[in-house]
């Protein structure tokens, strides 16, 4: 059986050629997601991070995406407009290979939530970027998903997290979230 629903898809477009590596996007994201909101602005808690290679003049903002429990084997280099980029510059995966996108206290993955579902809510990183390196748009899409797939995705996600962090830690985190709501 299939489940179908209309969904707003929010998108952030990244133009590395316009970025100067000011890192304002990291600060705005960290502050917006701090608890309480705006109480701190530690970039290591941001869901958007800069991949910087100064020698190569490489500045790319990437958003945190899905969690992977396996180490990446890819070491590809990409040439775009004559400039060389590493694979990490375009990869949003929260992976064991790098420290970014992990909550510094608990090591739990930090995932970009586009600053909420409201399409009028422009993500904070886009609002703060004065260079048009980050731009925003949204579209409405029909999303089809088999009922059984929804349950499977949830199980796989929870299974991977439990394996990595242990059941007690996950139960604690869920308990804290339930209390807050
Ligand atoms: Fe680059 Fe814009 Fe982020 Fe500054 S705010 S680092 S220019 S993407």
PDB file of C-alpha atoms and ligand atoms in Angstrom:
ATOM      1  CA  UNK A   1       0.000   0.000   0.000  1.00  0.00           C
ATOM      2  CA  UNK A   2       1.225   3.508  -0.810  1.00  0.00           C
ATOM      3  CA  UNK A   3       0.937   6.625   1.239  1.00  0.00           C
ATOM      4  CA  UNK A   4       0.937   9.892  -0.703  1.00  0.00           C
ATOM      5  CA  UNK A   5       1.030  13.427   0.572  1.00  0.00           C
ATOM      6  CA  UNK A   6       1.858  16.961  -0.556  1.00  0.00           C
ATOM      7  CA  UNK A   7       5.067  18.180   0.927  1.00  0.00           C
ATOM      8  CA  UNK A   8       6.887  21.504   0.886  1.00  0.00           C
ATOM      9  CA  UNK A   9      10.472  20.929  -0.168  1.00  0.00           C
ATOM     10  CA  UNK A  10      12.767  23.694   1.105  1.00  0.00           C
ATOM     11  CA  UNK A  11      16.059  24.043  -0.730  1.00  0.00           C
ATOM     12  CA  UNK A  12      19.280  25.915  -0.060  1.00  0.00           C
ATOM     13  CA  UNK A  13      21.443  26.533  -3.111  1.00  0.00           C
ATOM     14  CA  UNK A  14      25.165  26.871  -2.518  1.00  0.00           C
ATOM     15  CA  UNK A  15      27.407  28.889  -4.816  1.00  0.00           C
ATOM     16  CA  UNK A  16      31.004  28.346  -3.648  1.00  0.00           C
ATOM     17  CA  UNK A  17      32.331  30.975  -6.080  1.00  0.00           C
ATOM     18  CA  UNK A  18      30.572  33.720  -4.077  1.00  0.00           C
ATOM     19  CA  UNK A  19      31.679  32.537  -0.632  1.00  0.00           C
ATOM     20  CA  UNK A  20      34.514  34.326   1.178  1.00  0.00           C
ATOM     21  CA  UNK A  21      34.606  32.003   4.187  1.00  0.00           C
ATOM     22  CA  UNK A  22      33.362  34.585   6.704  1.00  0.00           C
ATOM     23  CA  UNK A  23      31.557  31.787   8.624  1.00  0.00           C
ATOM     24  CA  UNK A  24      28.616  34.015   9.559  1.00  0.00           C
ATOM     25  CA  UNK A  25      26.316  31.191   8.425  1.00  0.00           C
ATOM     26  CA  UNK A  26      27.786  28.846  11.054  1.00  0.00           C
ATOM     27  CA  UNK A  27      27.257  31.410  13.828  1.00  0.00           C
ATOM     28  CA  UNK A  28      23.657  32.200  12.774  1.00  0.00           C
ATOM     29  CA  UNK A  29      22.776  28.496  12.620  1.00  0.00           C
ATOM     30  CA  UNK A  30      24.386  27.671  15.978  1.00  0.00           C
ATOM     31  CA  UNK A  31      22.620  30.612  17.687  1.00  0.00           C
ATOM     32  CA  UNK A  32      19.202  29.734  16.222  1.00  0.00           C
ATOM     33  CA  UNK A  33      19.477  26.109  17.351  1.00  0.00           C
ATOM     34  CA  UNK A  34      20.891  26.878  20.814  1.00  0.00           C
ATOM     35  CA  UNK A  35      18.725  26.011  23.812  1.00  0.00           C
ATOM     36  CA  UNK A  36      17.479  28.523  24.881  1.00  0.00           C
ATOM     37  CA  UNK A  37      17.438  30.092  21.417  1.00  0.00           C
ATOM     38  CA  UNK A  38      20.280  32.615  20.789  1.00  0.00           C
ATOM     39  CA  UNK A  39      21.865  31.820  24.178  1.00  0.00           C
ATOM     40  CA  UNK A  40      25.156  30.747  22.551  1.00  0.00           C
ATOM     41  CA  UNK A  41      26.840  30.832  19.159  1.00  0.00           C
ATOM     42  CA  UNK A  42      29.351  28.012  19.156  1.00  0.00           C
ATOM     43  CA  UNK A  43      30.064  27.073  15.514  1.00  0.00           C
ATOM     44  CA  UNK A  44      30.799  23.474  16.471  1.00  0.00           C
ATOM     45  CA  UNK A  45      27.063  23.129  17.124  1.00  0.00           C
ATOM     46  CA  UNK A  46      26.117  24.470  13.678  1.00  0.00           C
ATOM     47  CA  UNK A  47      24.330  22.382  11.076  1.00  0.00           C
ATOM     48  CA  UNK A  48      26.113  24.210   8.301  1.00  0.00           C
ATOM     49  CA  UNK A  49      29.907  24.176   8.258  1.00  0.00           C
ATOM     50  CA  UNK A  50      32.616  25.516   6.020  1.00  0.00           C
ATOM     51  CA  UNK A  51      35.056  23.195   4.305  1.00  0.00           C
ATOM     52  CA  UNK A  52      38.113  25.439   3.942  1.00  0.00           C
ATOM     53  CA  UNK A  53      41.336  24.828   2.066  1.00  0.00           C
ATOM     54  CA  UNK A  54      43.120  28.186   2.045  1.00  0.00           C
ATOM     55  CA  UNK A  55      45.993  27.097  -0.212  1.00  0.00           C
ATOM     56  CA  UNK A  56      43.533  26.041  -2.885  1.00  0.00           C
ATOM     57  CA  UNK A  57      41.258  29.062  -2.284  1.00  0.00           C
ATOM     58  CA  UNK A  58      38.473  26.565  -1.565  1.00  0.00           C
ATOM     59  CA  UNK A  59      35.540  27.745   0.560  1.00  0.00           C
ATOM     60  CA  UNK A  60      32.397  25.679   0.504  1.00  0.00           C
ATOM     61  CA  UNK A  61      29.493  25.721   2.940  1.00  0.00           C
ATOM     62  CA  UNK A  62      27.857  22.322   3.446  1.00  0.00           C
ATOM     63  CA  UNK A  63      24.721  21.422   5.398  1.00  0.00           C
ATOM     64  CA  UNK A  64      24.467  18.385   7.624  1.00  0.00           C
ATOM     65  CA  UNK A  65      22.477  15.570   6.078  1.00  0.00           C
ATOM     66  CA  UNK A  66      22.085  11.931   6.964  1.00  0.00           C
ATOM     67  CA  UNK A  67      24.161   9.875   9.375  1.00  0.00           C
ATOM     68  CA  UNK A  68      26.470   7.136   8.144  1.00  0.00           C
ATOM     69  CA  UNK A  69      28.041   4.560  10.400  1.00  0.00           C
ATOM     70  CA  UNK A  70      30.560   3.471   7.787  1.00  0.00           C
ATOM     71  CA  UNK A  71      33.788   5.212   6.889  1.00  0.00           C
ATOM     72  CA  UNK A  72      33.864   6.842   3.472  1.00  0.00           C
ATOM     73  CA  UNK A  73      36.093   5.207   0.860  1.00  0.00           C
ATOM     74  CA  UNK A  74      35.692   8.077  -1.612  1.00  0.00           C
ATOM     75  CA  UNK A  75      38.655  10.388  -2.076  1.00  0.00           C
ATOM     76  CA  UNK A  76      37.605  11.907  -5.407  1.00  0.00           C
ATOM     77  CA  UNK A  77      38.675  15.372  -6.520  1.00  0.00           C
ATOM     78  CA  UNK A  78      36.392  17.533  -8.643  1.00  0.00           C
ATOM     79  CA  UNK A  79      37.463  20.263 -11.056  1.00  0.00           C
ATOM     80  CA  UNK A  80      34.802  22.975 -11.405  1.00  0.00           C
ATOM     81  CA  UNK A  81      35.555  26.181 -13.310  1.00  0.00           C
ATOM     82  CA  UNK A  82      39.252  25.301 -13.165  1.00  0.00           C
ATOM     83  CA  UNK A  83      39.246  24.953  -9.353  1.00  0.00           C
ATOM     84  CA  UNK A  84      39.870  21.658  -7.598  1.00  0.00           C
ATOM     85  CA  UNK A  85      37.512  20.544  -4.816  1.00  0.00           C
ATOM     86  CA  UNK A  86      37.741  17.597  -2.453  1.00  0.00           C
ATOM     87  CA  UNK A  87      34.900  15.114  -2.092  1.00  0.00           C
ATOM     88  CA  UNK A  88      34.229  16.368   1.449  1.00  0.00           C
ATOM     89  CA  UNK A  89      33.374  19.811   0.030  1.00  0.00           C
ATOM     90  CA  UNK A  90      30.101  18.486  -1.334  1.00  0.00           C
ATOM     91  CA  UNK A  91      29.262  15.741   1.110  1.00  0.00           C
ATOM     92  CA  UNK A  92      26.742  16.454   3.849  1.00  0.00           C
ATOM     93  CA  UNK A  93      26.980  13.038   5.492  1.00  0.00           C
ATOM     94  CA  UNK A  94      27.644  12.883   9.212  1.00  0.00           C
ATOM     95  CA  UNK A  95      30.464  10.360   8.978  1.00  0.00           C
ATOM     96  CA  UNK A  96      32.998   8.731  11.320  1.00  0.00           C
ATOM     97  CA  UNK A  97      35.826  10.318   9.333  1.00  0.00           C
ATOM     98  CA  UNK A  98      35.366  13.922  10.470  1.00  0.00           C
ATOM     99  CA  UNK A  99      34.282  15.710  13.601  1.00  0.00           C
ATOM    100  CA  UNK A 100      31.836  18.178  12.064  1.00  0.00           C
ATOM    101  CA  UNK A 101      28.065  17.769  12.467  1.00  0.00           C
ATOM    102  CA  UNK A 102      28.379  15.980  15.791  1.00  0.00           C
ATOM    103  CA  UNK A 103      27.008  17.548  18.950  1.00  0.00           C
ATOM    104  CA  UNK A 104      30.239  18.284  20.892  1.00  0.00           C
ATOM    105  CA  UNK A 105      28.970  17.093  24.314  1.00  0.00           C
ATOM    106  CA  UNK A 106      27.098  13.940  23.362  1.00  0.00           C
ATOM    107  CA  UNK A 107      28.593  13.182  19.919  1.00  0.00           C
ATOM    108  CA  UNK A 108      25.037  12.718  18.632  1.00  0.00           C
ATOM    109  CA  UNK A 109      24.514  13.708  14.972  1.00  0.00           C
ATOM    110  CA  UNK A 110      23.314  17.260  14.230  1.00  0.00           C
ATOM    111  CA  UNK A 111      20.980  17.433  11.255  1.00  0.00           C
ATOM    112  CA  UNK A 112      19.895  20.502   9.279  1.00  0.00           C
ATOM    113  CA  UNK A 113      16.149  21.050   9.789  1.00  0.00           C
ATOM    114  CA  UNK A 114      15.941  24.027   7.378  1.00  0.00           C
ATOM    115  CA  UNK A 115      14.991  26.148  10.452  1.00  0.00           C
ATOM    116  CA  UNK A 116      11.467  24.692  10.454  1.00  0.00           C
ATOM    117  CA  UNK A 117       8.795  23.607   8.009  1.00  0.00           C
ATOM    118  CA  UNK A 118       7.209  27.004   7.318  1.00  0.00           C
ATOM    119  CA  UNK A 119       8.206  27.893   3.723  1.00  0.00           C
ATOM    120  CA  UNK A 120       8.178  31.602   4.630  1.00  0.00           C
ATOM    121  CA  UNK A 121      10.838  30.936   7.261  1.00  0.00           C
ATOM    122  CA  UNK A 122      14.050  31.537   5.330  1.00  0.00           C
ATOM    123  CA  UNK A 123      16.858  29.474   6.889  1.00  0.00           C
ATOM    124  CA  UNK A 124      19.077  31.611   9.130  1.00  0.00           C
ATOM    125  CA  UNK A 125      22.278  30.846   7.200  1.00  0.00           C
ATOM    126  CA  UNK A 126      20.687  32.230   4.013  1.00  0.00           C
ATOM    127  CA  UNK A 127      19.417  35.333   5.837  1.00  0.00           C
ATOM    128  CA  UNK A 128      22.869  36.173   7.205  1.00  0.00           C
ATOM    129  CA  UNK A 129      24.881  35.510   4.031  1.00  0.00           C
ATOM    130  CA  UNK A 130      25.592  38.874   2.406  1.00  0.00           C
ATOM    131  CA  UNK A 131      27.407  37.388  -0.597  1.00  0.00           C
ATOM    132  CA  UNK A 132      24.593  35.403  -2.242  1.00  0.00           C
ATOM    133  CA  UNK A 133      26.684  32.281  -1.645  1.00  0.00           C
ATOM    134  CA  UNK A 134      23.539  30.789  -0.095  1.00  0.00           C
ATOM    135  CA  UNK A 135      20.129  31.303  -1.679  1.00  0.00           C
ATOM    136  CA  UNK A 136      16.763  29.801  -0.852  1.00  0.00           C
ATOM    137  CA  UNK A 137      13.692  28.520  -2.669  1.00  0.00           C
ATOM    138  CA  UNK A 138      10.861  26.090  -2.032  1.00  0.00           C
ATOM    139  CA  UNK A 139       8.504  23.974  -4.088  1.00  0.00           C
ATOM    140  CA  UNK A 140       5.501  21.767  -3.455  1.00  0.00           C
ATOM    141  CA  UNK A 141       5.892  18.106  -4.314  1.00  0.00           C
ATOM    142  CA  UNK A 142       3.755  14.987  -4.181  1.00  0.00           C
ATOM    143  CA  UNK A 143       5.617  12.444  -2.081  1.00  0.00           C
ATOM    144  CA  UNK A 144       4.807   8.737  -2.453  1.00  0.00           C
ATOM    145  CA  UNK A 145       5.969   6.374   0.212  1.00  0.00           C
ATOM    146  CA  UNK A 146       4.962   2.759   0.825  1.00  0.00           C
ATOM    147  CA  UNK A 147       3.499   2.388   4.347  1.00  0.00           C
ATOM    148  CA  UNK A 148       5.951  -0.367   5.191  1.00  0.00           C
ATOM    149  CA  UNK A 149       8.907   1.853   4.084  1.00  0.00           C
ATOM    150  CA  UNK A 150       8.041   4.494   6.705  1.00  0.00           C
ATOM    151  CA  UNK A 151       8.365   1.926   9.505  1.00  0.00           C
ATOM    152  CA  UNK A 152      11.500   0.442   7.959  1.00  0.00           C
ATOM    153  CA  UNK A 153      13.260   3.820   7.749  1.00  0.00           C
ATOM    154  CA  UNK A 154      12.487   4.536  11.390  1.00  0.00           C
ATOM    155  CA  UNK A 155      13.727   1.115  12.466  1.00  0.00           C
ATOM    156  CA  UNK A 156      16.942   1.395  10.434  1.00  0.00           C
ATOM    157  CA  UNK A 157      17.654   4.889  11.822  1.00  0.00           C
ATOM    158  CA  UNK A 158      17.031   3.851  15.418  1.00  0.00           C
ATOM    159  CA  UNK A 159      18.985   0.623  14.939  1.00  0.00           C
ATOM    160  CA  UNK A 160      22.054   2.493  13.635  1.00  0.00           C
ATOM    161  CA  UNK A 161      21.904   5.056  16.448  1.00  0.00           C
ATOM    162  CA  UNK A 162      21.481   2.404  19.137  1.00  0.00           C
ATOM    163  CA  UNK A 163      24.404   0.425  17.768  1.00  0.00           C
ATOM    164  CA  UNK A 164      26.617   3.502  17.807  1.00  0.00           C
ATOM    165  CA  UNK A 165      25.595   5.219  21.036  1.00  0.00           C
ATOM    166  CA  UNK A 166      24.052   2.453  23.136  1.00  0.00           C
ATOM    167  CA  UNK A 167      20.442   2.010  24.143  1.00  0.00           C
ATOM    168  CA  UNK A 168      20.711   3.909  27.445  1.00  0.00           C
ATOM    169  CA  UNK A 169      22.051   7.073  25.781  1.00  0.00           C
ATOM    170  CA  UNK A 170      19.310   7.020  23.151  1.00  0.00           C
ATOM    171  CA  UNK A 171      16.634   6.445  25.826  1.00  0.00           C
ATOM    172  CA  UNK A 172      18.019   9.400  27.817  1.00  0.00           C
ATOM    173  CA  UNK A 173      17.997  11.674  24.741  1.00  0.00           C
ATOM    174  CA  UNK A 174      14.411  10.683  23.849  1.00  0.00           C
ATOM    175  CA  UNK A 175      13.345  11.169  27.472  1.00  0.00           C
ATOM    176  CA  UNK A 176      14.793  14.696  27.472  1.00  0.00           C
ATOM    177  CA  UNK A 177      13.010  15.518  24.195  1.00  0.00           C
ATOM    178  CA  UNK A 178       9.656  14.255  25.492  1.00  0.00           C
ATOM    179  CA  UNK A 179      10.027  16.293  28.690  1.00  0.00           C
ATOM    180  CA  UNK A 180      10.777  19.466  26.707  1.00  0.00           C
ATOM    181  CA  UNK A 181       7.582  19.114  24.617  1.00  0.00           C
TER     182      UNK A 181
HETATM  183 FE1  LIG B   1      30.254  31.858   2.837  1.00  0.00          FE
HETATM  184 FE2  LIG B   1      27.925  33.201   3.071  1.00  0.00          FE
HETATM  185 FE3  LIG B   1      28.639  31.396   4.949  1.00  0.00          FE
HETATM  186 FE4  LIG B   1      29.966  33.745   4.766  1.00  0.00          FE
HETATM  187  S1  LIG B   1      27.776  33.472   5.322  1.00  0.00           S
HETATM  188  S2  LIG B   1      30.872  31.671   5.008  1.00  0.00           S
HETATM  189  S3  LIG B   1      29.934  34.085   2.524  1.00  0.00           S
HETATM  190  S4  LIG B   1      28.191  30.951   2.782  1.00  0.00           S
END
